[in-house]
């Protein structure tokens, strides 16, 4: 009887050990994968997530379930991803705000570069500085002149504190020598609604969501934040064209997984992602979704990008004297 009990105990312990054996790519994935992002449903991050989820699902043979966890500039979702089991069944889509958080928060529950296994970048895209069509400023130069004449009298909306949209506006303040106050919203849709409703006179938004409103005449695009004009809004000049030299803000989106996800699974996700990005139809859908450029990467390249962005935006925050939260 004692031998039987010892054997049963050994089997129980062995089963426990097997349960903790890291997942491998041999049978990965064998069930649905959850893809988290940190912004409002219907926004650019949500759209990108659903497009890439479709491409990954076809290549991995399992459903990819997109889940939005908006708030704190993407930090709520990033924290959830960092704390998820590192088995390849929870991955995340992050944007340029992921690196900005390191510059705008006193402390985070995770490390933007070191708490994750990077998978691949997806797209790069510019932003748009816009006003309602009945606003007296007909150009960015006129808006800057108004802001200089009455410091603190203007405000701009963004998708949230710590977002690239937010820091793009703060960089405009610093480089143009103005003081346009920041008002955070929960996603592009809310900031556009606020602009149209007169809550804020200016917003920094995503080109693809602003384009229909600009084309209809409801909103006027004053400038795009990249050094060159975007194909989606060819008639909207750049910030540099308005005389603000050296201004360059392009955000990005990419996929990552929790730290400790087995290398074989990270490699499988990277291969599936880069194969999906080579598909002409999916590539066009991604580029159309943000008015940007598809660009995949290795995990190492994505980590290097995030580290470079952290350094860049830390400098912007310090120069603009933005208080950390």
Coordinates of C-alpha atoms in Angstrom, one line a residue:
X1 CA 0.0 0.0 0.0
X2 CA 2.9 2.4 0.9
X3 CA 4.5 1.7 -2.5
X4 CA 1.2 2.5 -4.3
X5 CA 0.9 5.7 -2.3
X6 CA 4.5 6.7 -3.1
X7 CA 3.9 5.9 -6.8
X8 CA 0.8 8.0 -6.8
X9 CA 2.6 10.8 -5.2
X10 CA 5.4 10.6 -7.7
X11 CA 2.9 10.6 -10.6
X12 CA 1.2 13.6 -9.1
X13 CA 4.5 15.5 -8.8
X14 CA 5.6 14.5 -12.3
X15 CA 2.3 15.8 -13.6
X16 CA 2.9 19.1 -11.8
X17 CA 6.4 19.4 -13.3
X18 CA 5.1 18.6 -16.8
X19 CA 2.5 21.4 -16.4
X20 CA 5.3 23.9 -15.9
X21 CA 7.4 22.8 -18.8
X22 CA 7.6 25.8 -21.2
X23 CA 5.5 25.7 -24.3
X24 CA 7.3 24.8 -27.5
X25 CA 6.7 25.5 -31.2
X26 CA 6.1 21.8 -31.9
X27 CA 2.4 22.0 -31.4
X28 CA 2.0 25.8 -31.2
X29 CA -0.6 27.1 -31.4
X30 CA -3.2 24.5 -30.3
X31 CA -5.9 26.9 -29.1
X32 CA -7.0 30.5 -29.7
X33 CA -4.6 33.4 -29.1
X34 CA -5.6 36.6 -27.3
X35 CA -4.2 39.9 -28.8
X36 CA -4.5 42.9 -26.5
X37 CA -4.1 46.5 -27.3
X38 CA -4.5 49.6 -25.1
X39 CA -6.7 52.0 -27.0
X40 CA -10.4 52.5 -27.7
X41 CA -12.4 50.2 -30.0
X42 CA -12.7 51.7 -33.4
X43 CA -9.4 53.6 -33.3
X44 CA -6.2 53.0 -35.3
X45 CA -4.7 50.5 -32.8
X46 CA -8.0 48.5 -32.8
X47 CA -8.2 48.5 -36.6
X48 CA -4.5 47.5 -37.0
X49 CA -5.0 44.7 -34.4
X50 CA -8.0 43.2 -36.3
X51 CA -6.2 43.3 -39.6
X52 CA -3.0 41.6 -38.4
X53 CA -5.1 39.2 -36.3
X54 CA -6.8 38.1 -39.5
X55 CA -3.5 37.5 -41.2
X56 CA -1.9 35.7 -38.3
X57 CA -5.0 33.5 -37.8
X58 CA -4.8 32.3 -41.4
X59 CA -1.1 31.4 -41.0
X60 CA -1.2 29.9 -37.5
X61 CA -4.5 28.0 -37.9
X62 CA -6.1 29.3 -34.8
X63 CA -8.5 32.2 -34.0
X64 CA -6.8 35.5 -32.8
X65 CA -9.2 37.2 -30.4
X66 CA -8.7 41.0 -30.2
X67 CA -9.3 42.6 -26.9
X68 CA -9.1 46.3 -26.1
X69 CA -8.0 47.5 -22.7
X70 CA -7.9 51.3 -23.1
X71 CA -6.5 53.7 -20.7
X72 CA -3.3 55.4 -19.4
X73 CA -1.9 55.8 -22.9
X74 CA -1.8 52.0 -23.5
X75 CA -0.2 51.2 -20.1
X76 CA -3.1 49.1 -18.7
X77 CA -2.9 46.8 -21.7
X78 CA 0.9 46.7 -21.6
X79 CA 0.8 45.7 -17.9
X80 CA -1.7 43.0 -18.6
X81 CA 0.5 41.6 -21.4
X82 CA 3.6 41.7 -19.2
X83 CA 1.8 39.7 -16.5
X84 CA 0.3 37.2 -18.8
X85 CA 1.6 33.6 -19.0
X86 CA 4.6 33.5 -21.3
X87 CA 3.2 30.7 -23.4
X88 CA 2.4 32.5 -26.7
X89 CA -1.3 32.6 -26.1
X90 CA -1.3 36.3 -25.0
X91 CA 0.3 38.8 -27.3
X92 CA -0.1 42.5 -27.7
X93 CA -0.1 45.3 -30.2
X94 CA 1.7 48.5 -29.0
X95 CA 2.2 51.8 -30.6
X96 CA 4.8 54.6 -30.2
X97 CA 3.1 55.4 -26.9
X98 CA 4.7 52.3 -25.4
X99 CA 8.1 54.0 -25.5
X100 CA 6.8 57.4 -24.5
X101 CA 5.4 55.9 -21.3
X102 CA 9.0 55.5 -20.0
X103 CA 9.4 59.2 -20.4
X104 CA 6.1 60.4 -19.0
X105 CA 5.6 58.2 -16.0
X106 CA 7.6 58.3 -12.7
X107 CA 7.3 54.5 -12.5
X108 CA 5.7 51.7 -14.4
X109 CA 4.7 48.2 -13.3
X110 CA 6.7 46.9 -16.2
X111 CA 9.8 47.9 -18.3
X112 CA 8.8 48.9 -21.8
X113 CA 11.9 47.3 -23.4
X114 CA 12.8 44.5 -20.9
X115 CA 9.5 43.1 -19.7
X116 CA 8.6 41.7 -23.1
X117 CA 9.8 39.6 -26.0
X118 CA 9.5 41.7 -29.1
X119 CA 7.9 40.0 -32.2
X120 CA 7.9 42.5 -35.1
X121 CA 7.1 46.1 -36.0
X122 CA 4.1 46.4 -38.4
X123 CA 3.6 50.0 -39.6
X124 CA 4.9 53.5 -39.4
X125 CA 2.7 56.6 -39.9
X126 CA 2.4 60.3 -39.3
X127 CA -0.2 62.3 -37.4
X128 CA -2.3 65.3 -38.3
X129 CA -2.8 68.6 -36.5
X130 CA -6.3 69.8 -37.2
X131 CA -9.0 72.3 -36.4
X132 CA -12.7 72.6 -37.1
X133 CA -13.4 74.1 -40.5
X134 CA -14.8 77.3 -39.0
X135 CA -11.7 78.0 -36.9
X136 CA -10.1 81.3 -37.8
X137 CA -6.7 79.7 -38.3
X138 CA -6.3 78.8 -41.9
X139 CA -2.8 77.4 -41.5
X140 CA -0.5 76.1 -38.8
X141 CA 1.4 79.4 -39.0
X142 CA -1.7 81.3 -38.2
X143 CA -2.5 78.9 -35.3
X144 CA 1.0 79.4 -33.9
X145 CA 0.6 83.2 -34.2
X146 CA -2.7 83.0 -32.3
X147 CA -1.1 80.9 -29.6
X148 CA 1.8 83.3 -29.2
X149 CA -0.5 86.3 -29.0
X150 CA -2.5 84.7 -26.1
X151 CA -0.4 82.1 -24.3
X152 CA -2.5 79.4 -22.7
X153 CA -5.7 80.4 -24.5
X154 CA -5.7 77.4 -26.9
X155 CA -5.9 73.7 -26.1
X156 CA -5.4 70.5 -28.1
X157 CA -7.0 67.1 -27.7
X158 CA -5.3 63.8 -28.1
X159 CA -6.0 60.1 -27.6
X160 CA -4.6 60.2 -24.1
X161 CA -1.8 61.3 -21.8
X162 CA 1.4 59.7 -22.8
X163 CA 0.3 59.0 -26.3
X164 CA 2.4 59.9 -29.4
X165 CA -0.4 62.3 -30.2
X166 CA 0.1 64.0 -26.9
X167 CA 3.9 64.3 -27.2
X168 CA 3.5 65.5 -30.8
X169 CA 1.6 68.5 -29.5
X170 CA 4.1 69.0 -26.7
X171 CA 7.0 68.9 -29.2
X172 CA 5.1 71.6 -31.3
X173 CA 4.9 73.7 -28.1
X174 CA 8.6 73.4 -27.5
X175 CA 9.8 73.9 -31.0
X176 CA 7.4 76.7 -31.9
X177 CA 7.6 78.5 -28.6
X178 CA 3.9 78.3 -27.8
X179 CA 1.7 77.1 -24.9
X180 CA -1.2 75.1 -26.2
X181 CA -2.7 73.1 -23.3
X182 CA -3.3 69.4 -23.6
X183 CA -6.7 67.7 -23.1
X184 CA -6.6 63.9 -23.1
X185 CA -9.5 61.8 -24.5
X186 CA -10.0 58.0 -24.7
X187 CA -9.3 57.4 -28.3
X188 CA -9.3 59.1 -31.7
X189 CA -13.1 59.0 -32.0
X190 CA -13.7 60.9 -28.8
X191 CA -11.1 63.5 -29.6
X192 CA -12.7 64.1 -33.0
X193 CA -16.2 64.3 -31.4
X194 CA -14.8 66.8 -29.0
X195 CA -13.4 68.9 -31.8
X196 CA -16.6 68.9 -33.8
X197 CA -18.6 69.7 -30.6
X198 CA -16.4 72.7 -29.8
X199 CA -14.9 71.2 -26.6
X200 CA -11.3 71.8 -27.9
X201 CA -10.2 74.0 -30.8
X202 CA -7.3 71.8 -32.0
X203 CA -6.6 68.0 -32.0
X204 CA -3.7 65.8 -33.0
X205 CA -5.2 62.8 -34.7
X206 CA -4.7 59.8 -36.9
X207 CA -4.8 60.6 -40.7
X208 CA -7.1 57.8 -41.6
X209 CA -9.8 58.8 -39.1
X210 CA -9.5 62.5 -39.9
X211 CA -9.3 62.1 -43.7
X212 CA -13.1 61.7 -44.2
X213 CA -13.9 64.7 -42.1
X214 CA -11.2 66.8 -43.9
X215 CA -12.5 65.7 -47.3
X216 CA -16.1 66.5 -46.3
X217 CA -15.0 70.0 -45.2
X218 CA -16.0 69.5 -41.5
X219 CA -12.4 69.6 -40.3
X220 CA -9.3 71.4 -41.7
X221 CA -6.0 69.7 -41.6
X222 CA -3.3 72.2 -40.8
X223 CA -0.3 70.0 -41.0
X224 CA 1.0 66.4 -40.9
X225 CA 3.8 65.7 -38.4
X226 CA 6.1 63.8 -40.8
X227 CA 8.9 65.5 -42.8
X228 CA 7.0 64.7 -46.1
X229 CA 3.3 64.8 -47.0
X230 CA 1.3 61.7 -46.7
X231 CA -0.4 60.0 -49.7
X232 CA -3.7 59.9 -47.8
X233 CA -3.7 63.7 -47.4
X234 CA -1.5 65.1 -50.2
X235 CA -2.9 68.6 -49.9
X236 CA -2.1 69.0 -46.2
X237 CA 1.4 70.5 -45.7
X238 CA 4.0 69.3 -43.2
X239 CA 4.8 71.1 -39.9
X240 CA 8.2 71.9 -41.4
X241 CA 6.6 73.6 -44.4
X242 CA 4.9 75.9 -41.9
X243 CA 8.4 77.1 -40.9
X244 CA 9.0 74.9 -37.8
X245 CA 12.2 73.3 -38.8
X246 CA 13.4 70.0 -37.6
X247 CA 10.0 68.9 -36.4
X248 CA 9.5 65.1 -37.1
X249 CA 7.0 62.8 -35.4
X250 CA 6.1 59.4 -36.9
X251 CA 4.5 56.8 -34.7
X252 CA 4.5 53.1 -35.2
X253 CA 2.8 49.9 -34.2
X254 CA 4.3 46.4 -33.4
X255 CA 3.6 43.1 -31.8
X256 CA 5.2 41.8 -28.6
X257 CA 4.7 39.0 -26.0
X258 CA 5.4 38.5 -22.3
X259 CA 9.0 38.2 -21.2
X260 CA 10.0 34.5 -21.1
X261 CA 7.9 33.4 -24.0
X262 CA 10.0 30.6 -25.5
X263 CA 12.3 31.6 -28.4
X264 CA 10.8 29.0 -30.7
X265 CA 7.3 30.6 -30.2
X266 CA 8.6 34.1 -30.7
X267 CA 10.3 32.9 -33.9
X268 CA 7.0 31.3 -35.0
X269 CA 5.1 34.5 -34.4
X270 CA 7.7 36.6 -36.1
X271 CA 7.7 34.4 -39.2
X272 CA 3.9 34.4 -39.4
X273 CA 3.8 38.2 -38.9
X274 CA 6.4 38.9 -41.6
X275 CA 4.8 36.5 -44.0
X276 CA 1.4 38.2 -43.4
X277 CA 3.0 41.6 -44.1
X278 CA 4.2 40.4 -47.5
X279 CA 0.6 39.7 -48.5
X280 CA -0.3 42.5 -50.9
X281 CA -4.0 42.6 -49.8
X282 CA -3.1 42.7 -46.1
X283 CA -0.3 45.2 -46.7
X284 CA -2.7 47.5 -48.5
X285 CA -5.3 47.2 -45.7
X286 CA -2.7 48.1 -43.0
X287 CA -1.4 51.1 -45.0
X288 CA -4.9 52.3 -45.7
X289 CA -5.9 51.9 -42.1
X290 CA -3.3 54.5 -40.9
X291 CA -2.2 56.2 -44.1
X292 CA 1.3 54.9 -43.4
X293 CA 4.0 52.4 -44.5
X294 CA 4.2 48.7 -43.6
X295 CA 7.6 47.7 -42.2
X296 CA 8.3 44.4 -40.5
X297 CA 11.4 43.7 -38.4
X298 CA 13.3 41.2 -36.3
X299 CA 12.6 41.1 -32.6
X300 CA 16.1 42.6 -32.0
X301 CA 15.3 45.5 -34.4
X302 CA 12.0 46.3 -32.6
X303 CA 13.7 46.3 -29.2
X304 CA 16.4 48.7 -30.5
X305 CA 13.6 51.0 -31.9
X306 CA 11.9 51.1 -28.5
X307 CA 15.2 51.9 -26.7
X308 CA 15.9 54.7 -29.2
X309 CA 12.4 56.1 -28.8
X310 CA 12.6 56.1 -25.0
X311 CA 15.8 58.2 -25.3
X312 CA 14.2 60.6 -27.8
X313 CA 11.0 61.2 -25.9
X314 CA 12.7 61.5 -22.5
X315 CA 14.6 64.5 -24.1
X316 CA 11.3 66.0 -25.3
X317 CA 9.6 65.6 -21.9
X318 CA 12.6 67.2 -20.1
X319 CA 12.9 70.1 -22.6
X320 CA 9.1 70.8 -22.5
X321 CA 9.2 70.5 -18.7
X322 CA 6.2 68.1 -18.7
X323 CA 5.6 66.9 -15.1
X324 CA 5.7 63.1 -14.8
X325 CA 2.7 61.3 -13.4

